[in-house]
Amino acid sequence: MKDKIEQLKFSAVIGILIQVVVFTLFIFWNGITQSTFVMIFLLVFETAILFYIISTYERDLNKQIVNLKEIVGTETYDAFLFGNIGLVVYDEDYKVIWMSDYFKSVKVNAKDMKVTEWLPEIIPLFNGDVDVIDVEYEDFVFNVVRNSEARLLYFKDITTEYRVIEKYTNDAPVMGLIHLDNYLEYTQYEEESRVYFVDSIVKQNLLNWASENDIFIRRLRNDRYLVLLNHEVFEEISKTNFSIMHKIRREAQNNDLALSLSMGFALGTSEFTALEELSNDLLELAQSRGGDQVAVRVMNEEIRYYGGNTQSRERRSKARVRAISQSVRELVDASDKVILVFHKNMDFDCLGSGLILSKMIKDQKKDVYLVTESGGIESKLLSSLKVNGSILEKDHKFIDEKEALNLLTYNTLVVLLDHHNDTVSNGADVIEQANKVVIIDHHRRTTDYNFQPVLAYIESSASSTTEMVTEMLQYQEKRVAITPLEATYAYTGLIVDTNGFINRVGSRTFEAASILQKFGADVRYANELLDDSFDDIQKKNKIFENVVRKVDEGVMYAPVFDGTIIPRGLISSAADELLSVQDIKAVFVVSAISNDRVGISARSRGEFNVQKIMEKLGGGGHFNAAAVQKENMSIEALVAQLETVVEAYLEEVYNDESNIVG
């Protein structure tokens, strides 16, 4: 408004000057006459009137602003001052034309400045995105409310309250547990000098890190530490993506050691017993996901993960397998019957592990049922069951979920095989109503359970659930009679989940394969069960035709945009084949898998954690083999989301390496 008044004044002056010039030229040509005096009088009168009008308008405007005290009332205005509330009036160009006395008292002056230039954070308030906003200016924090009709802003000084809350937040307690992965395996049989060397790599670096960051640390046992810190310190170390984790891994790698850290941090409450319980759960979660990562949770919020960018190694001991076998046996003995449930669209690993476990339970003289007729079956497994189903039915009871619910009692044991999340289970209702639930799975844990298992045996370093169950055969009270056909199905599960013994293979995988062969597994027939049909080959070619290669990233995308429905098993197989291309670290095959579902099958060579990427999209899996399914989403939209997540992952990996302190 002030600018417009100045512009009006300027225009008036220009107009008067023009009249003076014209008047001068008139005198020059005509000389001084009687009319000259009349014109001089009119010019002076016009000038006076014009400036009187402008000054009166300006005075009235200023009076209108200054008299805001009268508008709101003396008592209200004084209350504003007492309550540290400032008032700001702005014009239609958002320039400040008046500030109340409060701002003078705190020496803040933004008059004639645009509000959005003075306080850029206030823009959402003017856009209508928010009704109130907190902004910081110099040493002050203001709570700002806008009255758009009056072009008025109310500034409430909340600096003191803000600083108190900030200090309370910064000083809030954080509890963490740190586990040295593989430490005991490396030190229990080593000489003292070698143990001292390992300690210098791991423990001393850990203690130095804690000291540098003002973190309280105490050893609980040789491979585990308790840490206490405040929220401010926690925020600082999390900004570095927990650089100590990457430093110790790099130091270990340089010395040919497979050592790493797993950590769990709990915050969001001042109750130390709750923090202790939560940090224990988080550490267990980090380890079950393969270790070398951090799990963080604010009480009652989602879990955040850091790290996990290296493939998990074999960590389970045979002593643990023996203990798990004993626990499962005791749970079966204490149950009236057992129901085995699998993930939707069950595959050979599901059925193979189920057949082995079913025989083990039958040997304990308990009824056991396999939920196979709900949730779908992978196409090649379904084809094989059309041939062999009647033979398997002689020794096994296959049912659907409805039948399972009718059989379920308070004393029934429900076992989840090859999955640990009820949302992907073919027996979700059974799990929900069950009193006793056991999990046996080799996928990395993704989140909290929606139920409370009495036993959770999750080993992300295992190649397959079949491997885990087959190992348990050795610790049964008597030899379990596994038929050659059952052993062949279990062996096929090993082949599928290892991509022909290429991925996620450890010594225990070959031991399991050897055990199954001793029971008569037909290796040739197992591979024949996985042969592609001519239609399968045509659909795979459709995938190969759509390959997009990102050389710099070492990533290959294969999206099938034309809507062709390709079964999950085929897109997984195609992803495995594409991974054999030179210089490719990761492959993502995207296709419609049903009329209303699209899916991604992701594979990597072991340097690229595709499980983390699929998790961000709502899926899961293993470090180097994962997948996700989406309902009512286009291929284009899913590919766009995928590319965004992959770019974020690559940036995270780059930052992880950059944050390693040398």
XYZ file of C-alpha atoms in Angstrom:
662
model
C 0.000 0.000 0.000
C 2.822 2.373 0.900
C 4.423 1.773 -2.489
C 1.162 2.698 -4.225
C 0.943 5.979 -2.271
C 4.530 6.817 -3.225
C 3.712 5.947 -6.817
C 0.675 8.248 -6.650
C 2.827 11.067 -5.277
C 5.357 10.532 -8.019
C 2.648 10.606 -10.686
C 1.239 13.826 -9.221
C 4.652 15.513 -9.270
C 5.240 14.446 -12.874
C 1.819 15.796 -13.845
C 2.497 19.136 -12.167
C 5.949 19.390 -13.770
C 4.431 18.777 -17.191
C 1.926 21.569 -16.552
C 4.769 23.895 -15.457
C 6.705 23.128 -18.656
C 3.603 23.786 -20.792
C 2.898 26.979 -18.850
C 6.502 28.187 -19.337
C 6.351 27.558 -23.068
C 3.046 29.448 -23.178
C 4.662 32.508 -21.507
C 7.687 32.199 -23.809
C 5.517 32.401 -26.941
C 2.764 34.723 -25.743
C 4.405 36.779 -23.020
C 2.799 37.660 -19.678
C -0.875 38.499 -19.984
C -3.808 38.770 -17.584
C -4.641 35.130 -18.099
C -1.136 34.216 -16.971
C -1.938 35.118 -13.362
C -5.146 33.102 -13.524
C -3.215 30.072 -14.749
C -0.605 30.480 -11.984
C -3.382 30.595 -9.396
C -5.069 27.514 -10.822
C -1.764 25.598 -10.911
C -0.948 26.412 -7.288
C -4.517 25.632 -6.197
C -4.479 22.315 -8.094
C -1.136 21.349 -6.541
C -2.328 22.180 -3.046
C -5.584 20.289 -3.454
C -3.831 17.223 -4.911
C -1.237 16.975 -2.139
C -3.878 17.672 0.496
C -5.925 14.715 -0.766
C -2.875 12.426 -0.881
C -1.621 13.419 2.559
C -5.111 13.100 4.052
C -5.471 9.600 2.562
C -2.046 8.616 3.861
C -2.768 10.052 7.290
C -6.110 8.245 7.491
C -4.469 4.973 6.457
C -1.763 5.333 9.114
C -4.400 6.302 11.629
C -6.365 3.204 10.701
C -3.314 1.033 11.320
C -2.128 2.804 14.472
C -5.642 2.709 15.874
C -5.579 -1.096 15.846
C -5.264 -0.698 19.606
C -8.684 0.925 19.637
C -10.133 -1.783 17.377
C -9.039 -4.722 19.524
C -9.477 -2.762 22.751
C -6.933 -1.450 25.216
C -7.306 -4.438 27.553
C -6.871 -6.964 24.723
C -3.904 -5.056 23.300
C -2.245 -4.953 26.733
C -2.950 -8.672 27.116
C -1.181 -9.268 23.790
C 1.870 -7.435 25.124
C 1.781 -9.301 28.437
C 1.416 -12.633 26.658
C 4.321 -11.923 24.297
C 2.019 -11.725 21.295
C 3.012 -9.511 18.401
C 0.798 -8.216 15.606
C 1.898 -7.626 12.018
C -0.134 -5.940 9.290
C 0.794 -6.494 5.653
C -0.518 -5.122 2.359
C -1.759 -6.864 -0.759
C 1.837 -7.382 -1.871
C 2.585 -9.124 1.448
C 4.843 -6.273 2.572
C 4.910 -5.464 6.268
C 3.368 -2.012 6.802
C 3.040 -2.078 10.579
C 4.407 -4.027 13.559
C 3.083 -3.772 17.113
C 5.023 -2.519 20.123
C 5.984 -6.060 21.128
C 8.468 -6.268 18.252
C 10.079 -3.013 19.358
C 10.600 -4.501 22.826
C 12.472 -7.483 21.380
C 14.285 -5.380 18.742
C 12.774 -7.109 15.711
C 12.053 -4.885 12.725
C 10.841 -6.184 9.358
C 8.891 -3.136 8.214
C 8.772 -2.682 4.421
C 10.006 -6.288 3.939
C 7.938 -8.979 2.312
C 6.702 -11.387 4.947
C 7.778 -14.382 2.852
C 11.284 -12.941 2.504
C 11.512 -12.121 6.196
C 10.268 -15.594 7.202
C 10.439 -18.080 4.272
C 9.126 -20.895 6.509
C 5.786 -19.066 6.688
C 4.889 -19.741 3.027
C 2.693 -22.824 3.799
C 0.550 -20.540 5.991
C -0.121 -18.216 3.045
C -0.699 -21.165 0.695
C -3.427 -22.438 2.992
C -1.606 -25.694 3.646
C -1.724 -25.108 7.418
C -3.732 -22.937 9.810
C -0.872 -22.342 12.229
C 2.887 -22.678 11.916
C 6.000 -22.470 14.088
C 8.868 -20.405 12.684
C 12.346 -19.606 13.975
C 13.862 -16.145 13.608
C 17.247 -15.343 15.102
C 16.977 -16.468 18.751
C 13.179 -16.541 18.757
C 10.569 -19.185 17.995
C 7.118 -17.885 17.063
C 3.779 -19.609 16.728
C 2.063 -17.736 13.867
C -1.643 -17.532 12.992
C -2.991 -15.634 9.985
C -6.161 -13.566 9.671
C -6.343 -13.350 5.875
C -9.342 -11.018 5.740
C -7.652 -8.390 7.931
C -4.197 -9.042 6.442
C -3.046 -9.578 9.983
C -0.578 -12.007 11.536
C -0.518 -12.985 15.216
C 2.951 -13.904 16.527
C 3.060 -15.820 19.817
C 6.562 -15.994 21.310
C 7.006 -19.644 22.338
C 10.797 -19.539 22.606
C 10.940 -20.561 26.269
C 8.475 -23.438 25.890
C 10.188 -24.576 22.693
C 13.642 -24.640 24.327
C 12.304 -26.578 27.315
C 10.693 -29.189 25.040
C 13.832 -29.281 22.888
C 16.010 -29.938 25.936
C 13.582 -32.585 27.204
C 13.652 -34.278 23.787
C 17.444 -34.063 23.469
C 17.957 -35.504 26.958
C 15.426 -38.346 26.510
C 17.015 -41.757 27.210
C 17.965 -44.201 24.464
C 18.973 -47.784 25.245
C 20.845 -50.049 22.884
C 22.277 -53.544 22.700
C 25.267 -54.308 20.489
C 26.159 -57.850 19.487
C 29.471 -58.870 17.914
C 28.403 -61.253 15.140
C 30.571 -64.398 14.870
C 32.888 -63.244 17.691
C 32.580 -66.433 19.756
C 33.075 -68.623 16.678
C 36.366 -66.848 15.969
C 37.726 -66.726 19.506
C 36.643 -69.875 21.349
C 39.370 -72.062 19.817
C 41.989 -69.401 19.066
C 45.220 -68.707 20.913
C 45.326 -65.776 23.318
C 47.424 -63.647 20.950
C 44.903 -64.120 18.162
C 42.001 -63.233 20.485
C 43.866 -60.081 21.503
C 44.249 -59.178 17.816
C 40.533 -59.679 17.152
C 39.699 -57.569 20.214
C 41.885 -54.760 18.928
C 39.892 -54.710 15.700
C 36.437 -54.957 17.212
C 36.238 -54.126 20.893
C 38.734 -51.285 21.025
C 37.165 -49.552 18.031
C 33.767 -49.961 19.667
C 34.941 -48.510 22.979
C 36.656 -45.587 21.237
C 33.481 -44.839 19.294
C 31.431 -44.820 22.490
C 33.913 -42.517 24.227
C 34.059 -40.078 21.308
C 30.257 -39.802 21.240
C 29.739 -39.593 25.022
C 27.966 -42.961 25.137
C 27.845 -45.084 28.295
C 28.890 -48.654 27.419
C 29.160 -51.796 29.519
C 30.018 -55.347 28.514
C 27.301 -57.904 29.331
C 29.269 -60.875 27.985
C 32.146 -61.417 25.581
C 30.086 -60.666 22.484
C 27.410 -58.280 23.789
C 27.345 -54.695 25.116
C 24.748 -52.440 26.707
C 24.826 -48.764 25.688
C 22.979 -45.773 27.154
C 22.856 -42.374 25.482
C 20.544 -39.413 25.068
C 18.386 -38.618 22.060
C 20.641 -35.799 20.833
C 23.672 -38.101 20.628
C 21.540 -40.806 19.019
C 20.422 -38.412 16.286
C 24.048 -37.551 15.543
C 25.220 -41.161 15.213
C 22.170 -42.115 13.151
C 22.984 -39.302 10.689
C 26.228 -41.170 9.956
C 24.240 -44.407 9.398
C 26.052 -45.796 12.461
C 29.527 -45.478 11.006
C 31.014 -47.811 13.635
C 29.180 -50.722 12.003
C 30.779 -50.033 8.636
C 34.207 -49.325 10.140
C 34.361 -52.646 11.994
C 33.143 -54.557 8.952
C 35.823 -52.934 6.782
C 38.563 -53.559 9.378
C 37.469 -57.194 9.666
C 37.409 -57.675 5.897
C 40.919 -56.236 5.619
C 42.063 -58.917 8.065
C 40.098 -61.814 6.498
C 37.583 -61.930 9.344
C 33.822 -62.251 8.888
C 32.990 -60.046 11.884
C 30.190 -57.508 12.030
C 27.865 -55.739 14.441
C 24.152 -56.149 15.059
C 22.443 -53.426 17.083
C 19.034 -52.667 18.524
C 18.129 -49.183 19.815
C 14.931 -48.371 21.714
C 13.596 -44.890 22.507
C 10.395 -42.979 23.019
C 9.768 -43.637 26.714
C 11.454 -42.875 30.038
C 10.635 -46.353 31.411
C 13.910 -48.265 31.392
C 12.260 -51.667 31.761
C 10.269 -51.016 28.578
C 13.415 -49.801 26.775
C 15.310 -52.917 27.863
C 12.598 -55.251 26.611
C 12.247 -53.392 23.321
C 16.014 -53.210 22.680
C 16.264 -56.987 23.226
C 13.503 -57.583 20.693
C 15.160 -55.218 18.214
C 18.537 -56.928 18.536
C 16.887 -60.295 17.950
C 15.158 -58.829 14.906
C 18.435 -57.415 13.506
C 20.106 -60.806 13.932
C 17.208 -62.736 12.412
C 17.462 -60.482 9.349
C 21.062 -61.584 8.814
C 23.003 -59.334 11.174
C 25.369 -56.504 10.216
C 22.538 -54.006 10.674
C 20.757 -51.770 13.145
C 17.087 -51.970 14.123
C 15.669 -48.788 15.680
C 12.242 -48.218 17.130
C 10.521 -45.315 18.795
C 7.934 -46.784 21.166
C 4.665 -47.542 19.327
C 6.096 -46.464 15.947
C 7.407 -48.310 12.880
C 10.826 -49.987 12.993
C 13.639 -48.366 10.993
C 16.614 -50.321 9.660
C 20.155 -49.204 8.894
C 22.833 -51.242 7.140
C 22.147 -54.834 6.175
C 24.029 -54.298 2.925
C 26.128 -57.450 3.217
C 24.889 -60.995 2.790
C 24.366 -63.020 5.987
C 26.736 -65.876 6.728
C 26.026 -69.243 8.306
C 25.716 -68.591 12.036
C 23.492 -71.347 13.399
C 25.186 -74.125 15.307
C 24.249 -77.790 15.346
C 23.681 -77.439 19.085
C 20.933 -74.927 18.335
C 19.355 -77.199 15.707
C 19.332 -79.988 18.302
C 17.705 -77.682 20.872
C 15.077 -76.511 18.360
C 14.315 -80.105 17.372
C 13.820 -80.995 21.034
C 11.541 -77.977 21.599
C 9.406 -78.804 18.552
C 9.148 -82.420 19.669
C 7.968 -81.352 23.140
C 5.398 -78.948 21.681
C 4.057 -81.703 19.402
C 3.821 -84.125 22.328
C 1.807 -81.561 24.305
C -0.677 -81.005 21.438
C -3.727 -82.938 20.312
C -2.900 -82.435 16.622
C -0.696 -80.345 14.330
C -1.700 -78.145 11.371
C 0.963 -76.998 8.898
C 0.302 -73.784 6.975
C 2.318 -72.266 4.114
C 2.590 -68.991 2.230
C 0.138 -68.151 -0.541
C 0.986 -69.528 -3.969
C 2.961 -72.253 -2.197
C 6.064 -73.626 -3.889
C 8.312 -76.685 -3.721
C 10.118 -75.422 -0.612
C 6.778 -75.190 1.196
C 5.640 -78.663 0.237
C 9.080 -80.276 0.567
C 9.606 -79.006 4.104
C 5.978 -79.795 4.939
C 6.275 -83.430 3.821
C 9.445 -83.963 5.901
C 7.979 -82.308 9.015
C 4.705 -84.195 8.558
C 6.560 -87.505 8.657
C 8.475 -86.444 11.792
C 5.212 -85.544 13.557
C 3.531 -88.791 12.459
C 6.371 -90.677 14.099
C 5.290 -89.061 17.367
C 1.840 -90.648 16.892
C 0.114 -87.326 16.318
C -2.363 -86.378 13.604
C -0.922 -83.802 11.213
C -2.668 -81.853 8.460
C -1.183 -79.780 5.605
C -3.140 -76.720 4.406
C -2.429 -76.931 0.666
C -5.836 -76.376 -0.908
C -6.146 -72.678 -0.053
C -4.131 -69.657 -1.145
C -2.984 -71.008 -4.504
C -0.162 -73.266 -5.686
C 2.755 -72.424 -7.987
C 2.064 -73.717 -11.499
C 4.888 -76.293 -11.773
C 4.158 -77.675 -8.319
C 0.481 -77.911 -9.222
C 1.318 -79.803 -12.424
C 3.452 -82.282 -10.487
C 0.718 -82.855 -7.893
C -1.709 -83.840 -10.644
C 0.664 -86.717 -11.284
C 1.886 -87.545 -7.760
C -0.855 -86.190 -5.512
C -2.672 -89.486 -5.078
C 0.572 -91.163 -3.988
C 1.361 -88.460 -1.408
C -2.200 -88.571 -0.066
C -1.608 -92.110 1.182
C 0.706 -90.787 3.914
C -0.372 -87.135 4.256
C -3.641 -85.294 4.909
C -4.102 -82.300 2.603
C -6.886 -79.893 3.588
C -8.080 -76.333 2.969
C -8.288 -73.497 5.476
C -11.988 -74.021 6.233
C -11.332 -77.661 7.193
C -8.370 -76.533 9.295
C -10.587 -74.124 11.227
C -13.050 -76.937 11.952
C -10.198 -79.111 13.264
C -8.608 -76.360 15.359
C -8.846 -76.656 19.159
C -7.254 -74.838 22.064
C -4.569 -77.518 22.237
C -3.770 -77.667 18.506
C -0.263 -76.701 17.387
C -0.075 -74.577 14.205
C 3.274 -74.452 12.372
C 4.108 -71.747 9.798
C 6.546 -73.067 7.208
C 8.531 -70.889 4.773
C 6.929 -67.644 6.042
C 6.482 -65.734 9.283
C 3.865 -63.114 8.382
C 0.186 -64.052 8.629
C -0.748 -61.565 5.874
C 0.908 -63.800 3.248
C -0.230 -67.086 4.766
C -2.697 -69.526 3.238
C -3.985 -70.074 6.780
C -4.285 -66.544 8.180
C -7.560 -67.258 10.012
C -6.094 -70.428 11.479
C -3.114 -68.474 12.830
C -5.377 -65.797 14.275
C -7.453 -68.338 16.216
C -4.601 -70.657 17.224
C -3.380 -70.802 20.815
C 0.044 -72.292 19.998
C 2.011 -71.197 16.942
C 5.518 -72.192 15.803
C 7.496 -70.531 12.997
C 10.137 -72.275 10.875
C 11.382 -69.954 8.148
C 14.493 -68.808 6.316
C 13.306 -65.374 5.146
C 14.612 -62.221 6.768
C 12.177 -60.939 9.359
C 10.319 -57.887 8.152
C 8.333 -56.618 11.129
C 6.634 -57.542 14.390
C 4.334 -60.547 14.436
C 0.583 -60.017 14.559
C 0.497 -63.014 16.898
C 2.665 -64.393 19.684
C 4.591 -67.541 18.626
C 5.639 -70.020 21.290
C 8.728 -70.762 19.185
C 10.252 -68.852 16.269
C 13.045 -70.608 14.371
C 14.105 -68.091 11.720
C 17.498 -68.467 10.035
C 18.124 -66.038 7.193
C 21.485 -67.689 6.484
C 19.752 -70.958 5.567
C 19.150 -71.598 1.890
C 15.600 -72.840 2.390
C 13.081 -74.060 4.925
C 13.652 -77.541 3.522
C 17.295 -77.304 4.587
C 16.273 -76.298 8.122
C 13.705 -79.098 8.508
C 15.971 -81.718 6.935
C 18.671 -80.877 9.497
C 16.164 -81.637 12.256
C 15.840 -85.226 10.976
C 19.220 -86.044 12.513
C 17.992 -85.243 16.026
C 14.835 -87.351 16.142
C 14.584 -90.133 18.711
C 14.403 -92.728 15.955
C 14.996 -92.827 12.232
C 12.134 -91.212 10.288
C 11.036 -93.168 7.205
C 11.120 -90.645 4.334
C 10.012 -92.048 0.960
C 12.017 -91.369 -2.214
C 9.162 -89.251 -3.613
C 9.000 -87.122 -0.441
C 12.784 -86.728 -0.525
C 12.576 -85.740 -4.207
C 10.034 -82.986 -3.501
C 12.222 -81.693 -0.665
C 15.290 -81.807 -2.933
C 13.347 -79.845 -5.572
C 12.682 -77.218 -2.894
C 16.462 -76.922 -2.389
C 17.001 -76.504 -6.131
C 14.339 -73.802 -6.455
C 15.461 -71.697 -3.497
C 19.162 -71.898 -4.403
C 18.641 -71.485 -8.164
C 20.300 -74.819 -8.816
C 22.752 -74.574 -5.874
C 24.096 -71.181 -7.005
C 22.650 -68.673 -4.531
C 22.574 -68.730 -0.699
C 24.443 -72.033 -0.609
C 26.452 -73.082 2.427
C 28.004 -76.300 3.645
C 24.783 -77.105 5.493
C 22.877 -76.913 2.197
C 24.987 -79.688 0.701
C 24.654 -81.700 3.908
C 20.864 -81.452 3.625
C 21.029 -82.459 -0.040
C 23.190 -85.452 0.914
C 20.683 -86.532 3.581
C 17.813 -86.350 1.078
C 19.779 -88.365 -1.477
C 20.318 -91.035 1.165
C 16.525 -91.243 1.438
C 16.376 -91.835 -2.315
C 15.823 -88.355 -3.762
C 15.823 -88.562 -7.573
C 17.954 -85.597 -8.685
C 17.107 -86.028 -12.353
C 13.356 -86.187 -11.711
C 13.607 -83.160 -9.386
C 15.031 -81.120 -12.255
C 12.407 -82.466 -14.666
C 9.682 -81.151 -12.338
C 11.091 -77.673 -13.004
C 11.275 -77.938 -16.815
C 9.655 -75.082 -18.751
C 6.786 -75.704 -21.158
C 6.752 -74.148 -24.619
C 4.260 -71.546 -23.350
C 6.632 -70.767 -20.466
C 9.464 -70.118 -22.910
C 7.311 -67.757 -24.969
C 6.405 -65.772 -21.854
C 10.039 -65.599 -20.773
C 10.965 -64.270 -24.204
C 8.357 -61.556 -23.692
C 10.291 -60.561 -20.552
C 13.679 -60.656 -22.291
C 12.369 -58.384 -25.064
C 11.719 -55.613 -22.513
C 15.097 -55.522 -20.814
C 16.488 -52.087 -19.893
C 20.086 -52.085 -18.695
C 21.558 -49.372 -16.441
C 25.273 -49.983 -16.937
C 26.537 -47.395 -14.436
C 24.409 -48.856 -11.653
C 24.867 -52.501 -12.649
C 21.079 -52.859 -12.611
C 18.741 -54.445 -15.152
C 14.995 -53.786 -15.353
C 12.611 -55.991 -17.354
C 9.095 -54.504 -17.229
C 6.356 -56.130 -19.331
C 4.122 -53.142 -20.092
C 1.573 -54.788 -22.405
C -0.381 -56.427 -19.576
C 0.604 -60.035 -20.368
C -0.101 -62.150 -17.279
C 3.015 -64.113 -16.328
C 3.006 -66.461 -13.296
C 5.242 -65.587 -10.350
C 7.337 -68.696 -10.832
C 8.181 -67.682 -14.405
C 9.176 -64.118 -13.569
C 11.384 -65.524 -10.784
C 12.984 -67.954 -13.220
C 13.489 -65.183 -15.797
C 15.130 -62.985 -13.155
C 17.529 -65.837 -12.296
C 18.482 -66.210 -15.955
C 18.978 -62.477 -16.522
C 21.310 -62.330 -13.527
C 23.826 -64.373 -15.519
C 24.447 -61.368 -17.803
C 27.944 -59.936 -17.357
C 28.426 -56.830 -15.161
C 24.893 -57.047 -13.778
C 24.575 -56.834 -9.990
C 20.793 -56.859 -9.695
C 17.756 -57.714 -11.823
C 14.141 -56.584 -11.412
C 11.447 -58.280 -13.505
C 8.061 -56.504 -13.388
C 4.883 -58.033 -14.795
C 1.184 -58.574 -14.277
C 0.757 -61.830 -12.331
C -3.067 -61.873 -12.356
C -5.943 -59.724 -13.556
C -5.678 -57.353 -10.583
C -2.106 -57.893 -9.379
C 1.325 -56.838 -10.569
C 4.553 -58.157 -9.136
C 8.308 -57.734 -9.039
C 10.827 -60.537 -8.810
C 14.249 -59.249 -7.718
C 17.593 -61.035 -7.827
C 21.172 -60.021 -7.037
C 24.630 -61.528 -7.017
C 25.209 -60.825 -3.326
C 26.514 -57.240 -3.413
C 23.036 -55.763 -3.705
C 20.377 -56.181 -0.991
C 17.188 -56.611 -3.006
C 15.297 -57.612 0.142
C 15.651 -54.068 1.510
C 14.357 -52.658 -1.754
C 11.357 -54.969 -1.884
C 10.632 -54.200 1.774
C 10.334 -50.500 0.932
C 7.676 -51.449 -1.616
C 5.790 -53.658 0.836
C 7.374 -57.027 0.019
C 10.294 -59.036 1.387
C 12.487 -62.075 0.916
C 16.222 -62.698 1.117
C 19.307 -60.587 0.634
C 19.705 -61.690 -2.991
C 16.205 -62.937 -3.857
C 13.044 -61.040 -2.995
C 9.652 -60.074 -4.397
C 6.588 -57.899 -3.962
C 2.982 -57.950 -5.180
C 0.653 -54.961 -5.585
C -3.078 -54.845 -6.164
C -4.772 -52.410 -8.552
C -1.564 -50.703 -9.666
C -0.218 -50.149 -13.161
C 3.130 -51.502 -14.300
C 4.234 -47.940 -15.075
C 3.479 -46.733 -11.550
C 5.224 -49.711 -9.959
C 8.319 -49.284 -12.138
C 8.482 -45.582 -11.203
C 8.332 -46.471 -7.501
C 10.952 -49.172 -7.985
C 13.416 -46.847 -9.705
C 13.012 -44.261 -6.934
C 13.692 -46.849 -4.230
C 16.699 -48.295 -6.087
C 18.229 -44.821 -6.454
C 17.715 -44.177 -2.731
C 19.307 -47.536 -1.909
C 22.364 -46.848 -4.069
C 22.763 -43.461 -2.396
C 22.493 -45.102 1.032
C 25.157 -47.676 0.154
C 27.415 -44.899 -1.124
C 26.907 -42.922 2.090
C 27.547 -46.019 4.207
C 30.951 -46.407 2.605
C 31.645 -42.659 2.762
C 30.908 -42.549 6.494
C 33.545 -45.115 7.374
C 36.082 -43.351 9.552
C 39.527 -44.433 8.478
